[in-house]
Amino acid sequence: MSESMAFDWRSFLLRWSEEWADSLPEDEVLGEDEQGARQARWLGLPPAPEERIAAMEERLGRRMPSSYREFLSVSDGWRHAGGFVWLLAGTRDASWHEDASGLGASFEEYLEEDAGPEERREVEIWRRGLQLDVTSDATYVLMDPEDADEDGEWAVYTWASWRAAPPERHANFREFMREMHREFHRLRSRDGEGEPAFVNDTTRELDARVEEARLEALRGGWERALAALDEAREYGRPSATGLGDQIRRLLGQSHSVDFEDLVTDPRYAGELLPPLVAEHAAHARDDSTLRFHLRGADEALVARAHATLDQVRNGTYRYAPAGPFGEAVERARELARWGEGDEAWRTLRNALPLWEPLGPDHLAPLGWVGDPLLGPLLTPERGRELLSTPRAGQAGAAPDETPDLDPPGLAWLAEPDRGGDRTSYRFVLVEGVEPRELPGRLAREKGNDGEDAPGNAGRDANRAEPAEPGTGGPNRAGDPNEAGAVAELSAPLTAWEARRGSLLGRREFSSYDDRALMAVGRAGGRWSFAFDGDPAPFDGRRFVSPAPDAGAGTRAVVVWCGLRARHGKPFFHLSVAREGAEEYAFTFADGEVRRSGEIPEALDPDRFFGDGDGGAEAERPLLEALAAEFGARLPRHAIVSGRLHTLTTRSWTRPPGEGEGYMTIWTDANVPRNGGDGWRVGRRPS
């Protein structure tokens, strides 16, 4: 039996009619026809006998689809189909539109030559469609006999100029009427002043489903819960959208989420505002549009939203819930800030049973999504894992754990990135020190005699403390152009933010000065790392490895790879230092290998460059050998997609020697361009 045959039109239309009659205020003035419908509690008209339906079909020259015929046999037309069609055609008024509106010709004017079937149908329905709207608010309802399914059901299209959207398609007349019933509910669900409470069997049934969906979501059954919430949302049930949006946001569906009603509730604003404004900060150009997502909010909450937006934009927002779960969040933030994202995620996930909702409509922790350190940990897979985890005292089965985002070792560096931009990179590994100690090893300036430069006396550069979001500390590393400066770690930044920040205010660029902007973190075992994914060109003549200084009192490894560099010949450098002195090193450049010290067999360059070729095929084996030799890794997700502290190192090249040339380019923002920018070529005197 088909769905159309099983559908009980009379019960459906009677329920709709009674709901409409009960929703009207007692003192509302109605026309004679509507007043009669109210008293009869029936929006329909007398049923059409089979002979009248057959006569209509003869007049129109087509047999009507089953769902429309069955409707007519119960009611020969319909009042108030949704909110904008006041009278729907029965057997007497249904007629072929034949582009009487001229809309087919208007749509055709904007039709591209390569338009697809869907776009062409939007033109043709005006010429071949059966018009069902009799009176409406500039809303057209057309059945398309050429858009029919295997049961002979015609699709129904609705269009209104004020919607500024293409015609909306409904699979058949039955589905169109169901949608009009839902539209009626959506428009009546918010009681206006003086209107009776909109409560009926449909709303009670839906609200019970919403409550069960809420509990099911907390038990980890988010898929069943979301299906029930989406159905209730179509009927405009309160909180259904806000509950469903919490699930959607954790699944990564951020573009369609505004936590309707709940975000303006002071109980939930602290959790829901951060993900809302984070999405706004990422995509919106006009901050005035934020108010649209805060419909019904008072001025205090709007001000709070803009303050949170400022914190998210400048990287100072800090998610800090109360209780044991908040303590786990703080541990996760500390792990994430040093690149240990997988461990940070496990910390959050394992603490979920400790999480306490802020109220009955709070389904999951969400404020962390707007945190600059924790937000990058979210993926759709992790969102599903979180949603599948029982919480808030509800029982359920624990989900399977999602795989780590970071691969082991270093070999991932040999894989092309999404934009194809990472063709050269360099990094430093330092054993037995924390990342916060790296500025003293990589950024401290030296005087000509090799001692600390003036201005550094009395400072413990090994203890340069990084600024962190929420502390109000500096967001950029120390000025790399300031003589004798000791750079500190920046606040955690994305790679793009760090690169942009390093160029702000910089006026002078020298060909002999190669101060690397490097992200820092932990590299597994006892190692810390500093990584530069966009290095300057390699100058083998003047390159000075930072390994000896970085390895003072410990061991340090320096790698610079350009085996896939876009410009110049491929190159690769490795140097290892212990106790402040180089232990061994080799450089492959110009098809030759230069080496020093006793290189371990596993890292012998002849294994990778034995024939003088140095293509990209050598990169992965080299990185695998390095990871095996030192037991280190680099966190891909944090480097590529997350936020890390950064520092600016001292130069990786020596100053020009006697008789060596160099170029300096400078700009001056305070001088007109025709006299403020320039370049200078210099040569150090012999």
XYZ file of C-alpha atoms in Angstrom:
686
model
C 0.000 0.000 0.000
C 1.450 3.390 -1.007
C 1.876 6.196 1.524
C -0.754 8.234 -0.318
C -3.339 5.440 0.069
C -2.498 5.072 3.751
C -2.693 8.790 4.516
C -5.773 9.766 6.546
C -6.677 13.087 4.984
C -9.807 13.672 7.065
C -8.102 13.220 10.442
C -5.188 15.393 9.325
C -7.423 18.230 8.079
C -9.736 18.053 11.107
C -6.809 18.373 13.506
C -5.423 21.326 11.543
C -8.828 23.039 11.522
C -9.329 22.635 15.261
C -5.831 23.939 15.981
C -6.525 26.996 13.816
C -9.859 27.718 15.511
C -8.403 27.395 19.008
C -5.467 29.690 18.174
C -7.668 32.710 17.394
C -8.207 35.382 20.066
C -11.776 35.579 21.295
C -12.174 39.203 20.210
C -10.589 38.847 16.761
C -12.802 40.276 14.024
C -13.210 37.810 11.161
C -14.931 37.912 7.795
C -18.170 36.057 7.322
C -16.486 33.075 5.643
C -13.768 32.799 8.293
C -16.271 33.239 11.110
C -18.240 30.362 9.708
C -15.075 28.237 9.514
C -14.304 29.070 13.119
C -17.737 28.093 14.335
C -17.674 24.895 12.284
C -14.058 24.253 13.336
C -13.378 23.341 9.710
C -11.036 25.149 7.274
C -12.127 23.014 4.374
C -15.040 23.039 1.961
C -17.586 20.348 1.146
C -16.013 17.271 -0.429
C -15.934 16.913 -4.208
C -17.743 13.847 -5.551
C -15.946 11.685 -8.087
C -18.021 13.137 -10.964
C -16.834 16.676 -10.156
C -13.190 15.544 -9.973
C -13.564 13.727 -13.303
C -15.122 16.848 -14.879
C -12.180 18.933 -13.701
C -9.758 16.411 -15.214
C -11.648 16.514 -18.496
C -11.503 20.319 -18.466
C -7.756 20.320 -17.790
C -6.984 17.379 -20.073
C -4.967 15.483 -17.433
C -5.720 12.985 -14.684
C -4.793 14.495 -11.336
C -2.198 12.818 -9.068
C -3.593 10.552 -6.350
C -2.727 12.726 -3.342
C -4.582 15.742 -4.808
C -7.600 13.622 -5.832
C -7.857 12.142 -2.337
C -7.652 15.598 -0.807
C -10.468 16.852 -3.051
C -12.635 13.906 -2.056
C -12.417 15.173 1.541
C -12.359 18.956 0.938
C -12.871 20.706 -2.395
C -10.372 23.473 -1.605
C -8.758 24.824 1.591
C -8.588 28.040 3.548
C -5.359 29.261 5.161
C -2.821 26.836 3.711
C 0.101 27.939 5.852
C 0.485 31.632 6.527
C 0.413 33.136 3.048
C -2.085 31.198 0.904
C -5.546 32.192 1.995
C -7.500 30.019 -0.419
C -6.253 26.894 -2.151
C -7.965 25.764 -5.349
C -10.477 22.963 -5.570
C -12.062 21.471 -8.682
C -13.541 24.774 -9.879
C -10.501 27.071 -9.543
C -7.512 24.881 -10.494
C -6.180 26.065 -13.876
C -3.093 25.933 -16.056
C -0.934 28.960 -15.301
C 0.473 29.319 -18.855
C 2.802 32.052 -17.613
C -0.086 34.392 -16.890
C 2.176 36.124 -14.373
C 4.972 36.675 -16.890
C 7.388 35.169 -14.383
C 8.512 32.445 -16.798
C 9.706 35.112 -19.230
C 11.359 37.032 -16.374
C 13.197 33.963 -15.104
C 14.286 33.126 -18.651
C 15.996 36.504 -19.054
C 18.482 35.520 -16.361
C 18.975 31.952 -17.550
C 22.591 31.163 -18.491
C 23.340 29.214 -21.671
C 24.852 26.364 -19.663
C 21.967 26.251 -17.165
C 21.182 22.821 -15.767
C 17.854 20.956 -15.619
C 16.905 22.421 -12.224
C 17.376 25.985 -13.424
C 15.457 25.335 -16.638
C 12.613 23.777 -14.646
C 12.312 27.037 -12.699
C 11.425 28.673 -16.028
C 9.191 25.953 -17.459
C 6.955 25.449 -14.418
C 5.368 28.849 -15.104
C 4.286 27.660 -18.551
C 3.179 24.105 -17.804
C 2.265 24.229 -14.093
C -1.226 23.818 -12.652
C -1.956 26.852 -10.478
C -3.522 26.076 -7.078
C -3.341 29.430 -5.281
C -6.572 31.406 -5.594
C -5.935 34.226 -3.104
C -2.608 34.713 -1.359
C 0.043 37.131 -0.168
C 1.851 37.264 -3.539
C 2.546 33.545 -3.174
C 2.239 31.125 -6.087
C 1.501 27.399 -5.786
C 2.043 25.315 -8.941
C 1.909 21.559 -9.559
C 4.285 20.401 -12.299
C 2.962 17.447 -14.371
C 6.407 16.978 -15.942
C 8.081 16.520 -12.562
C 6.408 13.263 -11.551
C 7.627 10.271 -9.536
C 7.074 6.559 -10.161
C 3.644 6.737 -8.478
C 2.510 9.514 -10.798
C 2.683 12.153 -8.070
C 3.425 15.684 -9.332
C 5.885 17.897 -7.527
C 4.499 21.132 -6.061
C 6.455 24.398 -6.301
C 5.845 27.510 -4.209
C 7.342 30.934 -4.857
C 6.952 34.422 -3.394
C 8.812 37.503 -4.572
C 9.404 38.680 -1.019
C 11.329 35.500 -0.187
C 14.128 36.348 -2.646
C 14.764 32.666 -3.299
C 14.172 30.160 -6.115
C 10.884 28.238 -6.159
C 10.678 25.740 -3.304
C 9.978 22.145 -4.318
C 7.746 19.684 -2.475
C 7.705 16.046 -3.569
C 3.916 15.919 -3.985
C 0.686 17.579 -2.909
C 0.547 15.604 0.346
C 4.019 16.794 1.359
C 3.120 20.346 0.366
C 0.112 20.289 2.703
C 2.179 18.805 5.513
C 4.660 21.634 5.098
C 1.847 24.202 5.147
C 0.637 22.666 8.417
C 4.159 22.992 9.832
C 4.341 26.591 8.580
C 1.057 27.333 10.379
C 2.574 25.916 13.582
C 5.800 27.883 13.171
C 3.896 31.144 12.785
C 1.609 30.465 15.760
C 4.192 28.929 18.099
C 5.203 32.301 19.550
C 2.167 33.627 21.369
C 1.483 37.259 20.624
C 0.020 39.750 23.076
C -3.611 38.928 23.755
C -3.425 35.597 21.926
C -4.367 32.333 23.625
C -1.589 29.907 24.444
C -0.913 27.750 21.402
C -1.337 24.342 23.028
C -2.922 21.330 21.364
C -2.401 17.619 20.861
C 0.281 18.263 18.213
C 2.326 20.622 20.392
C 2.013 18.377 23.434
C 3.184 15.372 21.451
C 6.108 17.298 19.970
C 7.162 18.780 23.310
C 7.217 15.299 24.828
C 9.469 14.192 21.985
C 11.763 17.188 22.594
C 12.133 16.226 26.244
C 12.887 12.619 25.370
C 15.365 13.817 22.726
C 17.114 15.963 25.333
C 17.630 12.963 27.601
C 18.605 10.761 24.684
C 21.259 13.295 23.664
C 22.739 13.247 27.178
C 22.811 9.443 27.050
C 24.918 9.682 23.891
C 22.189 8.955 21.347
C 22.692 12.197 19.462
C 21.554 10.899 16.049
C 18.099 9.859 17.267
C 17.888 13.014 19.355
C 18.754 15.276 16.423
C 16.159 13.643 14.163
C 13.446 14.263 16.769
C 14.622 17.825 17.411
C 14.695 18.638 13.707
C 11.102 17.479 13.338
C 10.044 19.612 16.299
C 11.981 22.571 14.881
C 9.930 22.364 11.675
C 6.875 22.974 13.838
C 8.538 25.879 15.650
C 8.664 24.221 19.044
C 10.532 26.274 21.664
C 14.089 25.155 22.432
C 14.104 22.537 19.632
C 16.364 24.712 17.482
C 18.632 25.719 20.365
C 19.052 22.109 21.455
C 19.665 20.884 17.926
C 22.146 23.680 17.239
C 24.334 22.470 20.098
C 24.594 19.109 18.379
C 25.100 20.647 14.941
C 27.897 22.929 16.158
C 29.883 20.007 17.538
C 29.416 18.205 14.213
C 31.057 21.137 12.438
C 27.855 22.594 10.941
C 28.702 26.053 12.197
C 27.275 28.099 9.317
C 23.630 27.390 10.192
C 23.855 27.639 13.979
C 22.692 30.484 16.210
C 21.339 28.630 19.308
C 17.962 30.295 18.873
C 16.376 31.460 22.159
C 18.968 29.723 24.346
C 21.894 32.041 23.536
C 19.938 35.000 24.908
C 19.184 33.148 28.155
C 21.673 34.365 30.811
C 21.951 30.802 32.120
C 23.507 29.568 28.875
C 25.126 32.678 27.379
C 28.546 31.901 28.876
C 28.661 28.593 26.986
C 26.888 29.526 23.762
C 28.184 33.032 23.030
C 31.837 31.947 22.458
C 31.138 29.474 19.622
C 28.597 31.874 18.119
C 30.941 34.871 18.047
C 33.897 32.706 16.971
C 31.986 31.772 13.828
C 31.078 35.431 13.332
C 34.714 36.495 13.757
C 35.843 33.939 11.194
C 33.397 34.847 8.443
C 31.413 38.056 9.019
C 32.599 41.443 7.780
C 29.939 43.572 9.449
C 29.583 43.333 13.223
C 26.092 44.793 13.062
C 24.885 41.418 11.766
C 25.731 39.851 15.129
C 22.598 41.461 16.519
C 20.501 39.332 14.156
C 21.682 36.194 15.966
C 20.794 37.765 19.322
C 17.134 38.441 18.604
C 15.342 39.267 21.841
C 18.525 39.924 23.824
C 18.733 42.889 26.167
C 21.470 45.512 25.867
C 23.575 43.929 28.601
C 23.768 40.621 26.758
C 24.486 42.333 23.444
C 27.364 44.190 25.115
C 28.599 40.911 26.580
C 28.506 39.326 23.126
C 30.617 42.121 21.619
C 33.086 41.925 24.500
C 33.428 38.178 23.921
C 33.849 38.848 20.201
C 36.758 41.198 20.955
C 38.383 38.545 23.149
C 38.006 35.878 20.480
C 39.484 38.165 17.829
C 42.516 39.164 19.852
C 43.098 35.642 21.145
C 42.444 36.406 24.818
C 39.198 34.490 25.335
C 39.696 31.727 27.870
C 37.190 28.966 28.519
C 37.091 28.403 32.262
C 34.116 26.386 33.518
C 33.786 25.660 37.216
C 34.390 22.458 39.117
C 36.401 19.326 38.322
C 35.614 19.602 34.618
C 37.061 23.127 34.650
C 40.259 21.777 36.200
C 40.538 19.274 33.344
C 39.956 22.083 30.841
C 42.869 24.007 32.336
C 45.132 20.957 31.991
C 43.991 20.533 28.404
C 44.779 24.176 27.619
C 48.288 23.773 29.006
C 48.844 20.721 26.809
C 47.382 22.390 23.711
C 49.512 25.524 24.048
C 52.645 23.401 23.583
C 51.320 21.389 20.645
C 50.170 18.302 22.543
C 46.725 18.425 20.976
C 45.929 14.719 21.030
C 46.685 14.493 24.739
C 44.668 17.665 25.313
C 41.686 16.079 23.564
C 41.978 12.916 25.634
C 42.029 15.067 28.774
C 38.799 16.801 27.758
C 37.122 13.587 26.651
C 37.989 11.682 29.821
C 36.614 14.506 31.950
C 33.191 14.564 30.262
C 31.543 12.482 33.026
C 32.508 15.318 35.397
C 30.805 17.979 33.271
C 27.730 19.641 34.746
C 25.148 21.377 32.520
C 24.180 24.965 33.293
C 20.486 24.152 32.979
C 18.057 21.614 31.537
C 18.601 22.769 27.932
C 22.393 22.514 28.060
C 23.454 19.368 26.162
C 27.261 19.548 26.044
C 30.231 21.803 26.828
C 30.539 24.307 23.980
C 32.448 27.352 25.239
C 35.762 25.617 24.519
C 35.008 25.812 20.778
C 35.686 29.568 20.946
C 38.883 29.183 22.979
C 41.926 29.985 20.780
C 43.826 26.999 22.176
C 41.062 24.416 22.515
C 38.888 25.304 19.528
C 41.346 23.932 16.934
C 41.071 20.510 18.613
C 37.523 20.064 17.319
C 36.918 17.915 14.251
C 33.597 16.378 13.143
C 34.876 12.986 14.284
C 35.759 14.300 17.722
C 32.451 16.114 17.892
C 30.657 12.823 17.297
C 32.784 11.174 19.964
C 31.906 13.872 22.488
C 28.208 13.706 21.620
C 28.248 9.894 21.889
C 29.692 10.031 25.413
C 27.082 9.724 28.229
C 27.180 12.775 30.504
C 25.273 14.818 33.074
C 24.489 11.709 35.125
C 22.913 9.778 32.234
C 23.896 6.163 31.587
C 24.936 4.781 28.227
C 27.624 2.913 26.340
C 30.990 4.637 25.888
C 31.871 5.319 22.235
C 34.939 4.143 20.363
C 37.849 6.543 20.654
C 38.715 8.611 17.603
C 42.220 8.170 16.161
C 44.855 10.763 17.002
C 45.226 13.650 14.569
C 49.017 13.743 14.768
C 50.950 10.979 13.029
C 54.060 9.703 14.787
C 57.506 10.912 13.830
C 58.469 13.474 11.200
C 57.639 11.837 7.874
C 54.394 13.808 7.483
C 56.542 16.795 6.529
C 57.276 15.051 3.218
C 53.576 15.036 2.335
C 52.274 17.997 0.308
C 50.064 20.277 2.377
C 46.591 21.318 1.243
C 47.747 24.542 -0.374
C 50.981 23.129 -1.710
C 52.892 25.898 0.087
C 55.190 23.865 2.319
C 58.063 22.998 0.009
C 60.854 24.080 2.356
C 61.026 24.084 6.164
C 63.479 24.068 9.048
C 63.286 23.050 12.669
C 65.360 22.797 15.822
C 65.052 20.042 18.420
C 66.473 20.606 21.898
C 66.642 17.807 24.449
C 65.767 18.106 28.107
C 64.447 21.676 28.074
C 60.950 23.106 28.072
C 59.679 25.134 25.083
C 59.536 28.294 27.208
C 63.340 28.065 27.558
C 63.987 28.180 23.812
C 64.192 31.985 23.474
C 67.348 31.994 25.593
C 68.920 29.395 23.292
C 67.733 30.619 19.908
C 67.004 34.312 20.281
C 69.663 35.726 22.631
C 72.015 38.031 20.759
C 75.796 37.643 21.004
C 78.364 40.380 20.990
C 81.428 40.308 18.735
C 83.367 38.448 21.405
C 80.716 35.754 21.663
C 79.480 36.945 25.065
C 75.973 38.142 25.779
C 75.309 41.395 23.988
C 74.908 44.609 26.002
C 71.428 44.991 27.301
C 71.111 41.308 28.194
C 73.054 41.465 31.424
C 71.031 40.509 34.426
C 68.304 38.803 32.377
C 67.748 35.084 32.609
C 66.961 34.438 28.965
C 66.349 30.777 29.687
C 63.225 31.780 31.591
C 61.521 33.980 29.014
C 57.873 33.652 29.966
C 55.345 33.420 27.130
C 52.251 35.532 26.995
C 49.092 33.477 27.035
C 45.507 34.255 25.982
C 43.543 35.804 28.791
C 46.589 37.224 30.601
C 46.773 40.500 28.729
C 50.376 39.784 27.762
C 51.986 40.795 24.485
C 50.803 39.076 21.341
C 53.984 39.536 19.340
C 57.556 38.511 19.862
C 60.150 41.127 20.770
C 61.294 43.423 17.978
C 63.864 41.407 15.997
C 65.412 44.615 14.709
C 66.207 45.988 18.145
C 69.909 45.649 18.845
C 70.634 43.272 21.706
C 66.972 42.337 22.109
C 65.959 39.146 23.851
C 62.815 37.904 22.113
C 60.123 36.416 24.274
C 57.506 33.937 23.206
C 54.358 35.396 21.698
C 50.864 34.466 22.724
C 49.684 31.369 20.830
C 49.046 32.299 17.213
C 48.098 30.561 13.999
C 50.840 30.407 11.377
C 49.098 33.124 9.379
C 48.632 35.406 12.397
C 52.280 34.980 13.375
C 53.529 35.755 9.858
C 51.313 38.802 9.550
C 52.279 40.060 13.016
C 55.995 39.707 12.272
C 55.636 42.097 9.336
C 53.564 44.755 11.099
C 55.656 47.828 11.700
C 58.740 46.338 10.093
C 60.453 48.847 7.814
C 63.818 47.328 6.957
C 64.639 44.061 5.206
C 68.234 42.921 4.694
C 69.560 40.168 2.464
C 72.209 39.226 5.053
C 69.871 38.945 8.039
C 67.836 35.716 8.339
C 65.929 35.847 11.613
C 63.475 32.955 11.608
C 59.942 33.212 12.910
C 59.428 29.826 14.593
C 56.543 28.116 16.384
C 57.567 26.229 19.510
C 56.254 23.296 21.480
C 56.984 19.812 22.738
C 58.296 17.173 20.361
C 57.774 13.946 22.292
C 60.064 12.297 24.806
C 62.252 14.964 26.371
C 62.440 17.130 23.245
C 61.196 20.621 22.529
C 60.982 22.050 19.024
C 61.055 25.295 17.094
C 59.582 25.095 13.571
C 59.609 27.448 10.582
C 57.395 26.407 7.676
C 58.226 29.389 5.469
C 61.985 29.945 5.660
C 64.124 32.336 3.685
C 66.208 30.955 0.801
C 69.105 28.776 1.923
C 72.524 30.461 1.578
C 75.082 27.730 2.111
C 78.027 30.151 1.977
C 76.935 32.167 5.004
C 74.683 29.707 6.847
C 75.444 29.347 10.561
C 73.724 26.492 12.360
C 72.075 27.447 15.667
C 72.716 23.915 16.980
C 75.781 24.728 19.168
C 74.055 27.588 21.006
C 70.806 25.659 21.304
C 72.672 22.610 22.618
C 74.521 24.318 25.436
C 74.492 21.843 28.327
C 72.380 19.353 26.351
C 71.841 18.087 22.803
C 70.297 19.952 19.854
C 69.393 18.966 16.303
C 68.957 21.358 13.374
C 67.256 20.302 10.126
C 66.708 22.485 7.063
C 65.032 20.769 4.128
C 64.527 22.179 0.661
C 64.357 19.022 -1.410
C 61.065 20.219 -2.908
C 61.890 23.933 -3.020
C 60.259 25.791 -5.901
C 63.280 27.945 -6.606
C 66.916 26.931 -6.761
C 68.445 23.503 -6.483
C 67.382 20.974 -3.838
C 69.267 21.018 -0.551
C 69.247 19.424 2.893
C 71.137 20.244 6.072
C 71.522 18.350 9.351
C 73.660 19.406 12.283
C 73.803 17.912 15.773
C 75.466 19.578 18.748
C 76.155 18.391 22.274
C 77.279 20.477 25.240
C 77.534 23.582 23.052
C 79.798 22.089 20.374
C 78.955 20.615 17.002
C 79.114 16.818 17.104
C 78.458 16.089 13.428
C 76.785 17.670 10.419
C 76.246 17.339 6.703
C 74.835 19.557 3.978
C 73.633 18.382 0.593
C 73.625 21.228 -1.945
C 74.532 21.660 -5.612
C 74.553 17.869 -5.992
C 77.355 17.444 -3.452
C 77.582 16.462 0.222
C 79.786 18.292 2.699
C 80.184 16.555 6.050
C 81.923 16.884 9.376
C 82.254 14.747 12.505
C 81.352 11.116 12.965
C 77.875 10.696 11.499
C 75.845 7.677 12.716
C 75.377 4.992 10.106
C 71.586 5.447 10.139
C 72.036 9.091 9.098
C 74.942 8.642 6.683
C 74.135 10.943 3.746
C 75.457 8.329 1.307
C 72.349 6.290 2.115
C 70.172 9.082 0.755
C 72.377 10.999 -1.703
C 74.776 8.303 -2.806
C 74.353 8.918 -6.526
C 74.469 12.691 -6.247
C 70.752 13.019 -6.877
C 68.792 14.832 -4.211
C 65.181 14.809 -5.256
C 62.079 14.643 -3.133
C 62.366 10.854 -2.961
C 65.107 11.254 -0.331
C 62.974 13.400 1.978
C 60.747 10.789 3.584
C 63.539 8.249 4.274
C 65.621 11.019 5.830
C 62.783 12.131 8.104
C 62.016 8.559 9.116
C 65.683 7.981 9.963
C 65.810 11.190 12.027
C 62.682 10.237 13.981
C 64.114 6.788 14.704
C 67.507 8.162 15.726
C 66.230 10.822 18.134
C 62.758 9.582 19.092
C 61.220 12.954 18.289
C 58.075 14.025 16.494
C 56.428 17.257 15.369
C 52.705 17.911 16.003
C 51.153 18.318 12.565
C 47.738 19.527 13.649
C 49.067 22.245 15.939
C 51.583 23.457 13.356
C 49.154 23.451 10.423
C 45.779 24.220 12.006
C 46.310 25.201 15.636
C 47.916 27.979 17.640
C 51.421 27.888 19.091
C 53.750 30.275 20.843
C 56.327 31.777 18.507
C 59.738 33.397 18.772
C 62.039 35.233 16.415
C 65.533 33.772 16.397
C 68.819 35.485 15.853
C 70.073 35.318 12.295
C 70.809 31.940 10.704
C 73.426 33.641 8.519
C 76.621 35.418 9.473
C 77.131 39.123 8.671
C 78.787 39.978 5.352
C 82.498 39.326 5.226
C 85.085 41.669 3.823
C 84.218 42.603 0.266
C 80.864 40.765 0.328
C 77.836 42.610 -1.031
C 74.340 42.769 0.414
C 71.043 44.555 -0.197
C 68.763 46.365 2.220
C 65.204 47.383 1.371
C 63.335 49.766 3.605
C 59.975 51.523 3.717
C 58.842 54.585 5.619
C 55.116 54.909 6.303
C 55.514 58.586 7.263
C 56.970 59.696 3.940
C 55.074 59.832 0.616
C 55.652 56.710 -1.473
C 57.644 58.527 -4.166
C 60.226 59.453 -1.571
C 59.701 57.022 1.275
C 60.411 53.563 -0.098
C 63.705 52.477 -1.484
C 66.553 50.075 -1.638
C 70.244 50.260 -0.992
C 73.122 48.091 -2.125
C 76.076 47.899 0.210
C 79.456 46.219 0.387
C 81.500 45.691 3.510
C 84.902 47.407 3.042
C 87.966 45.193 2.649
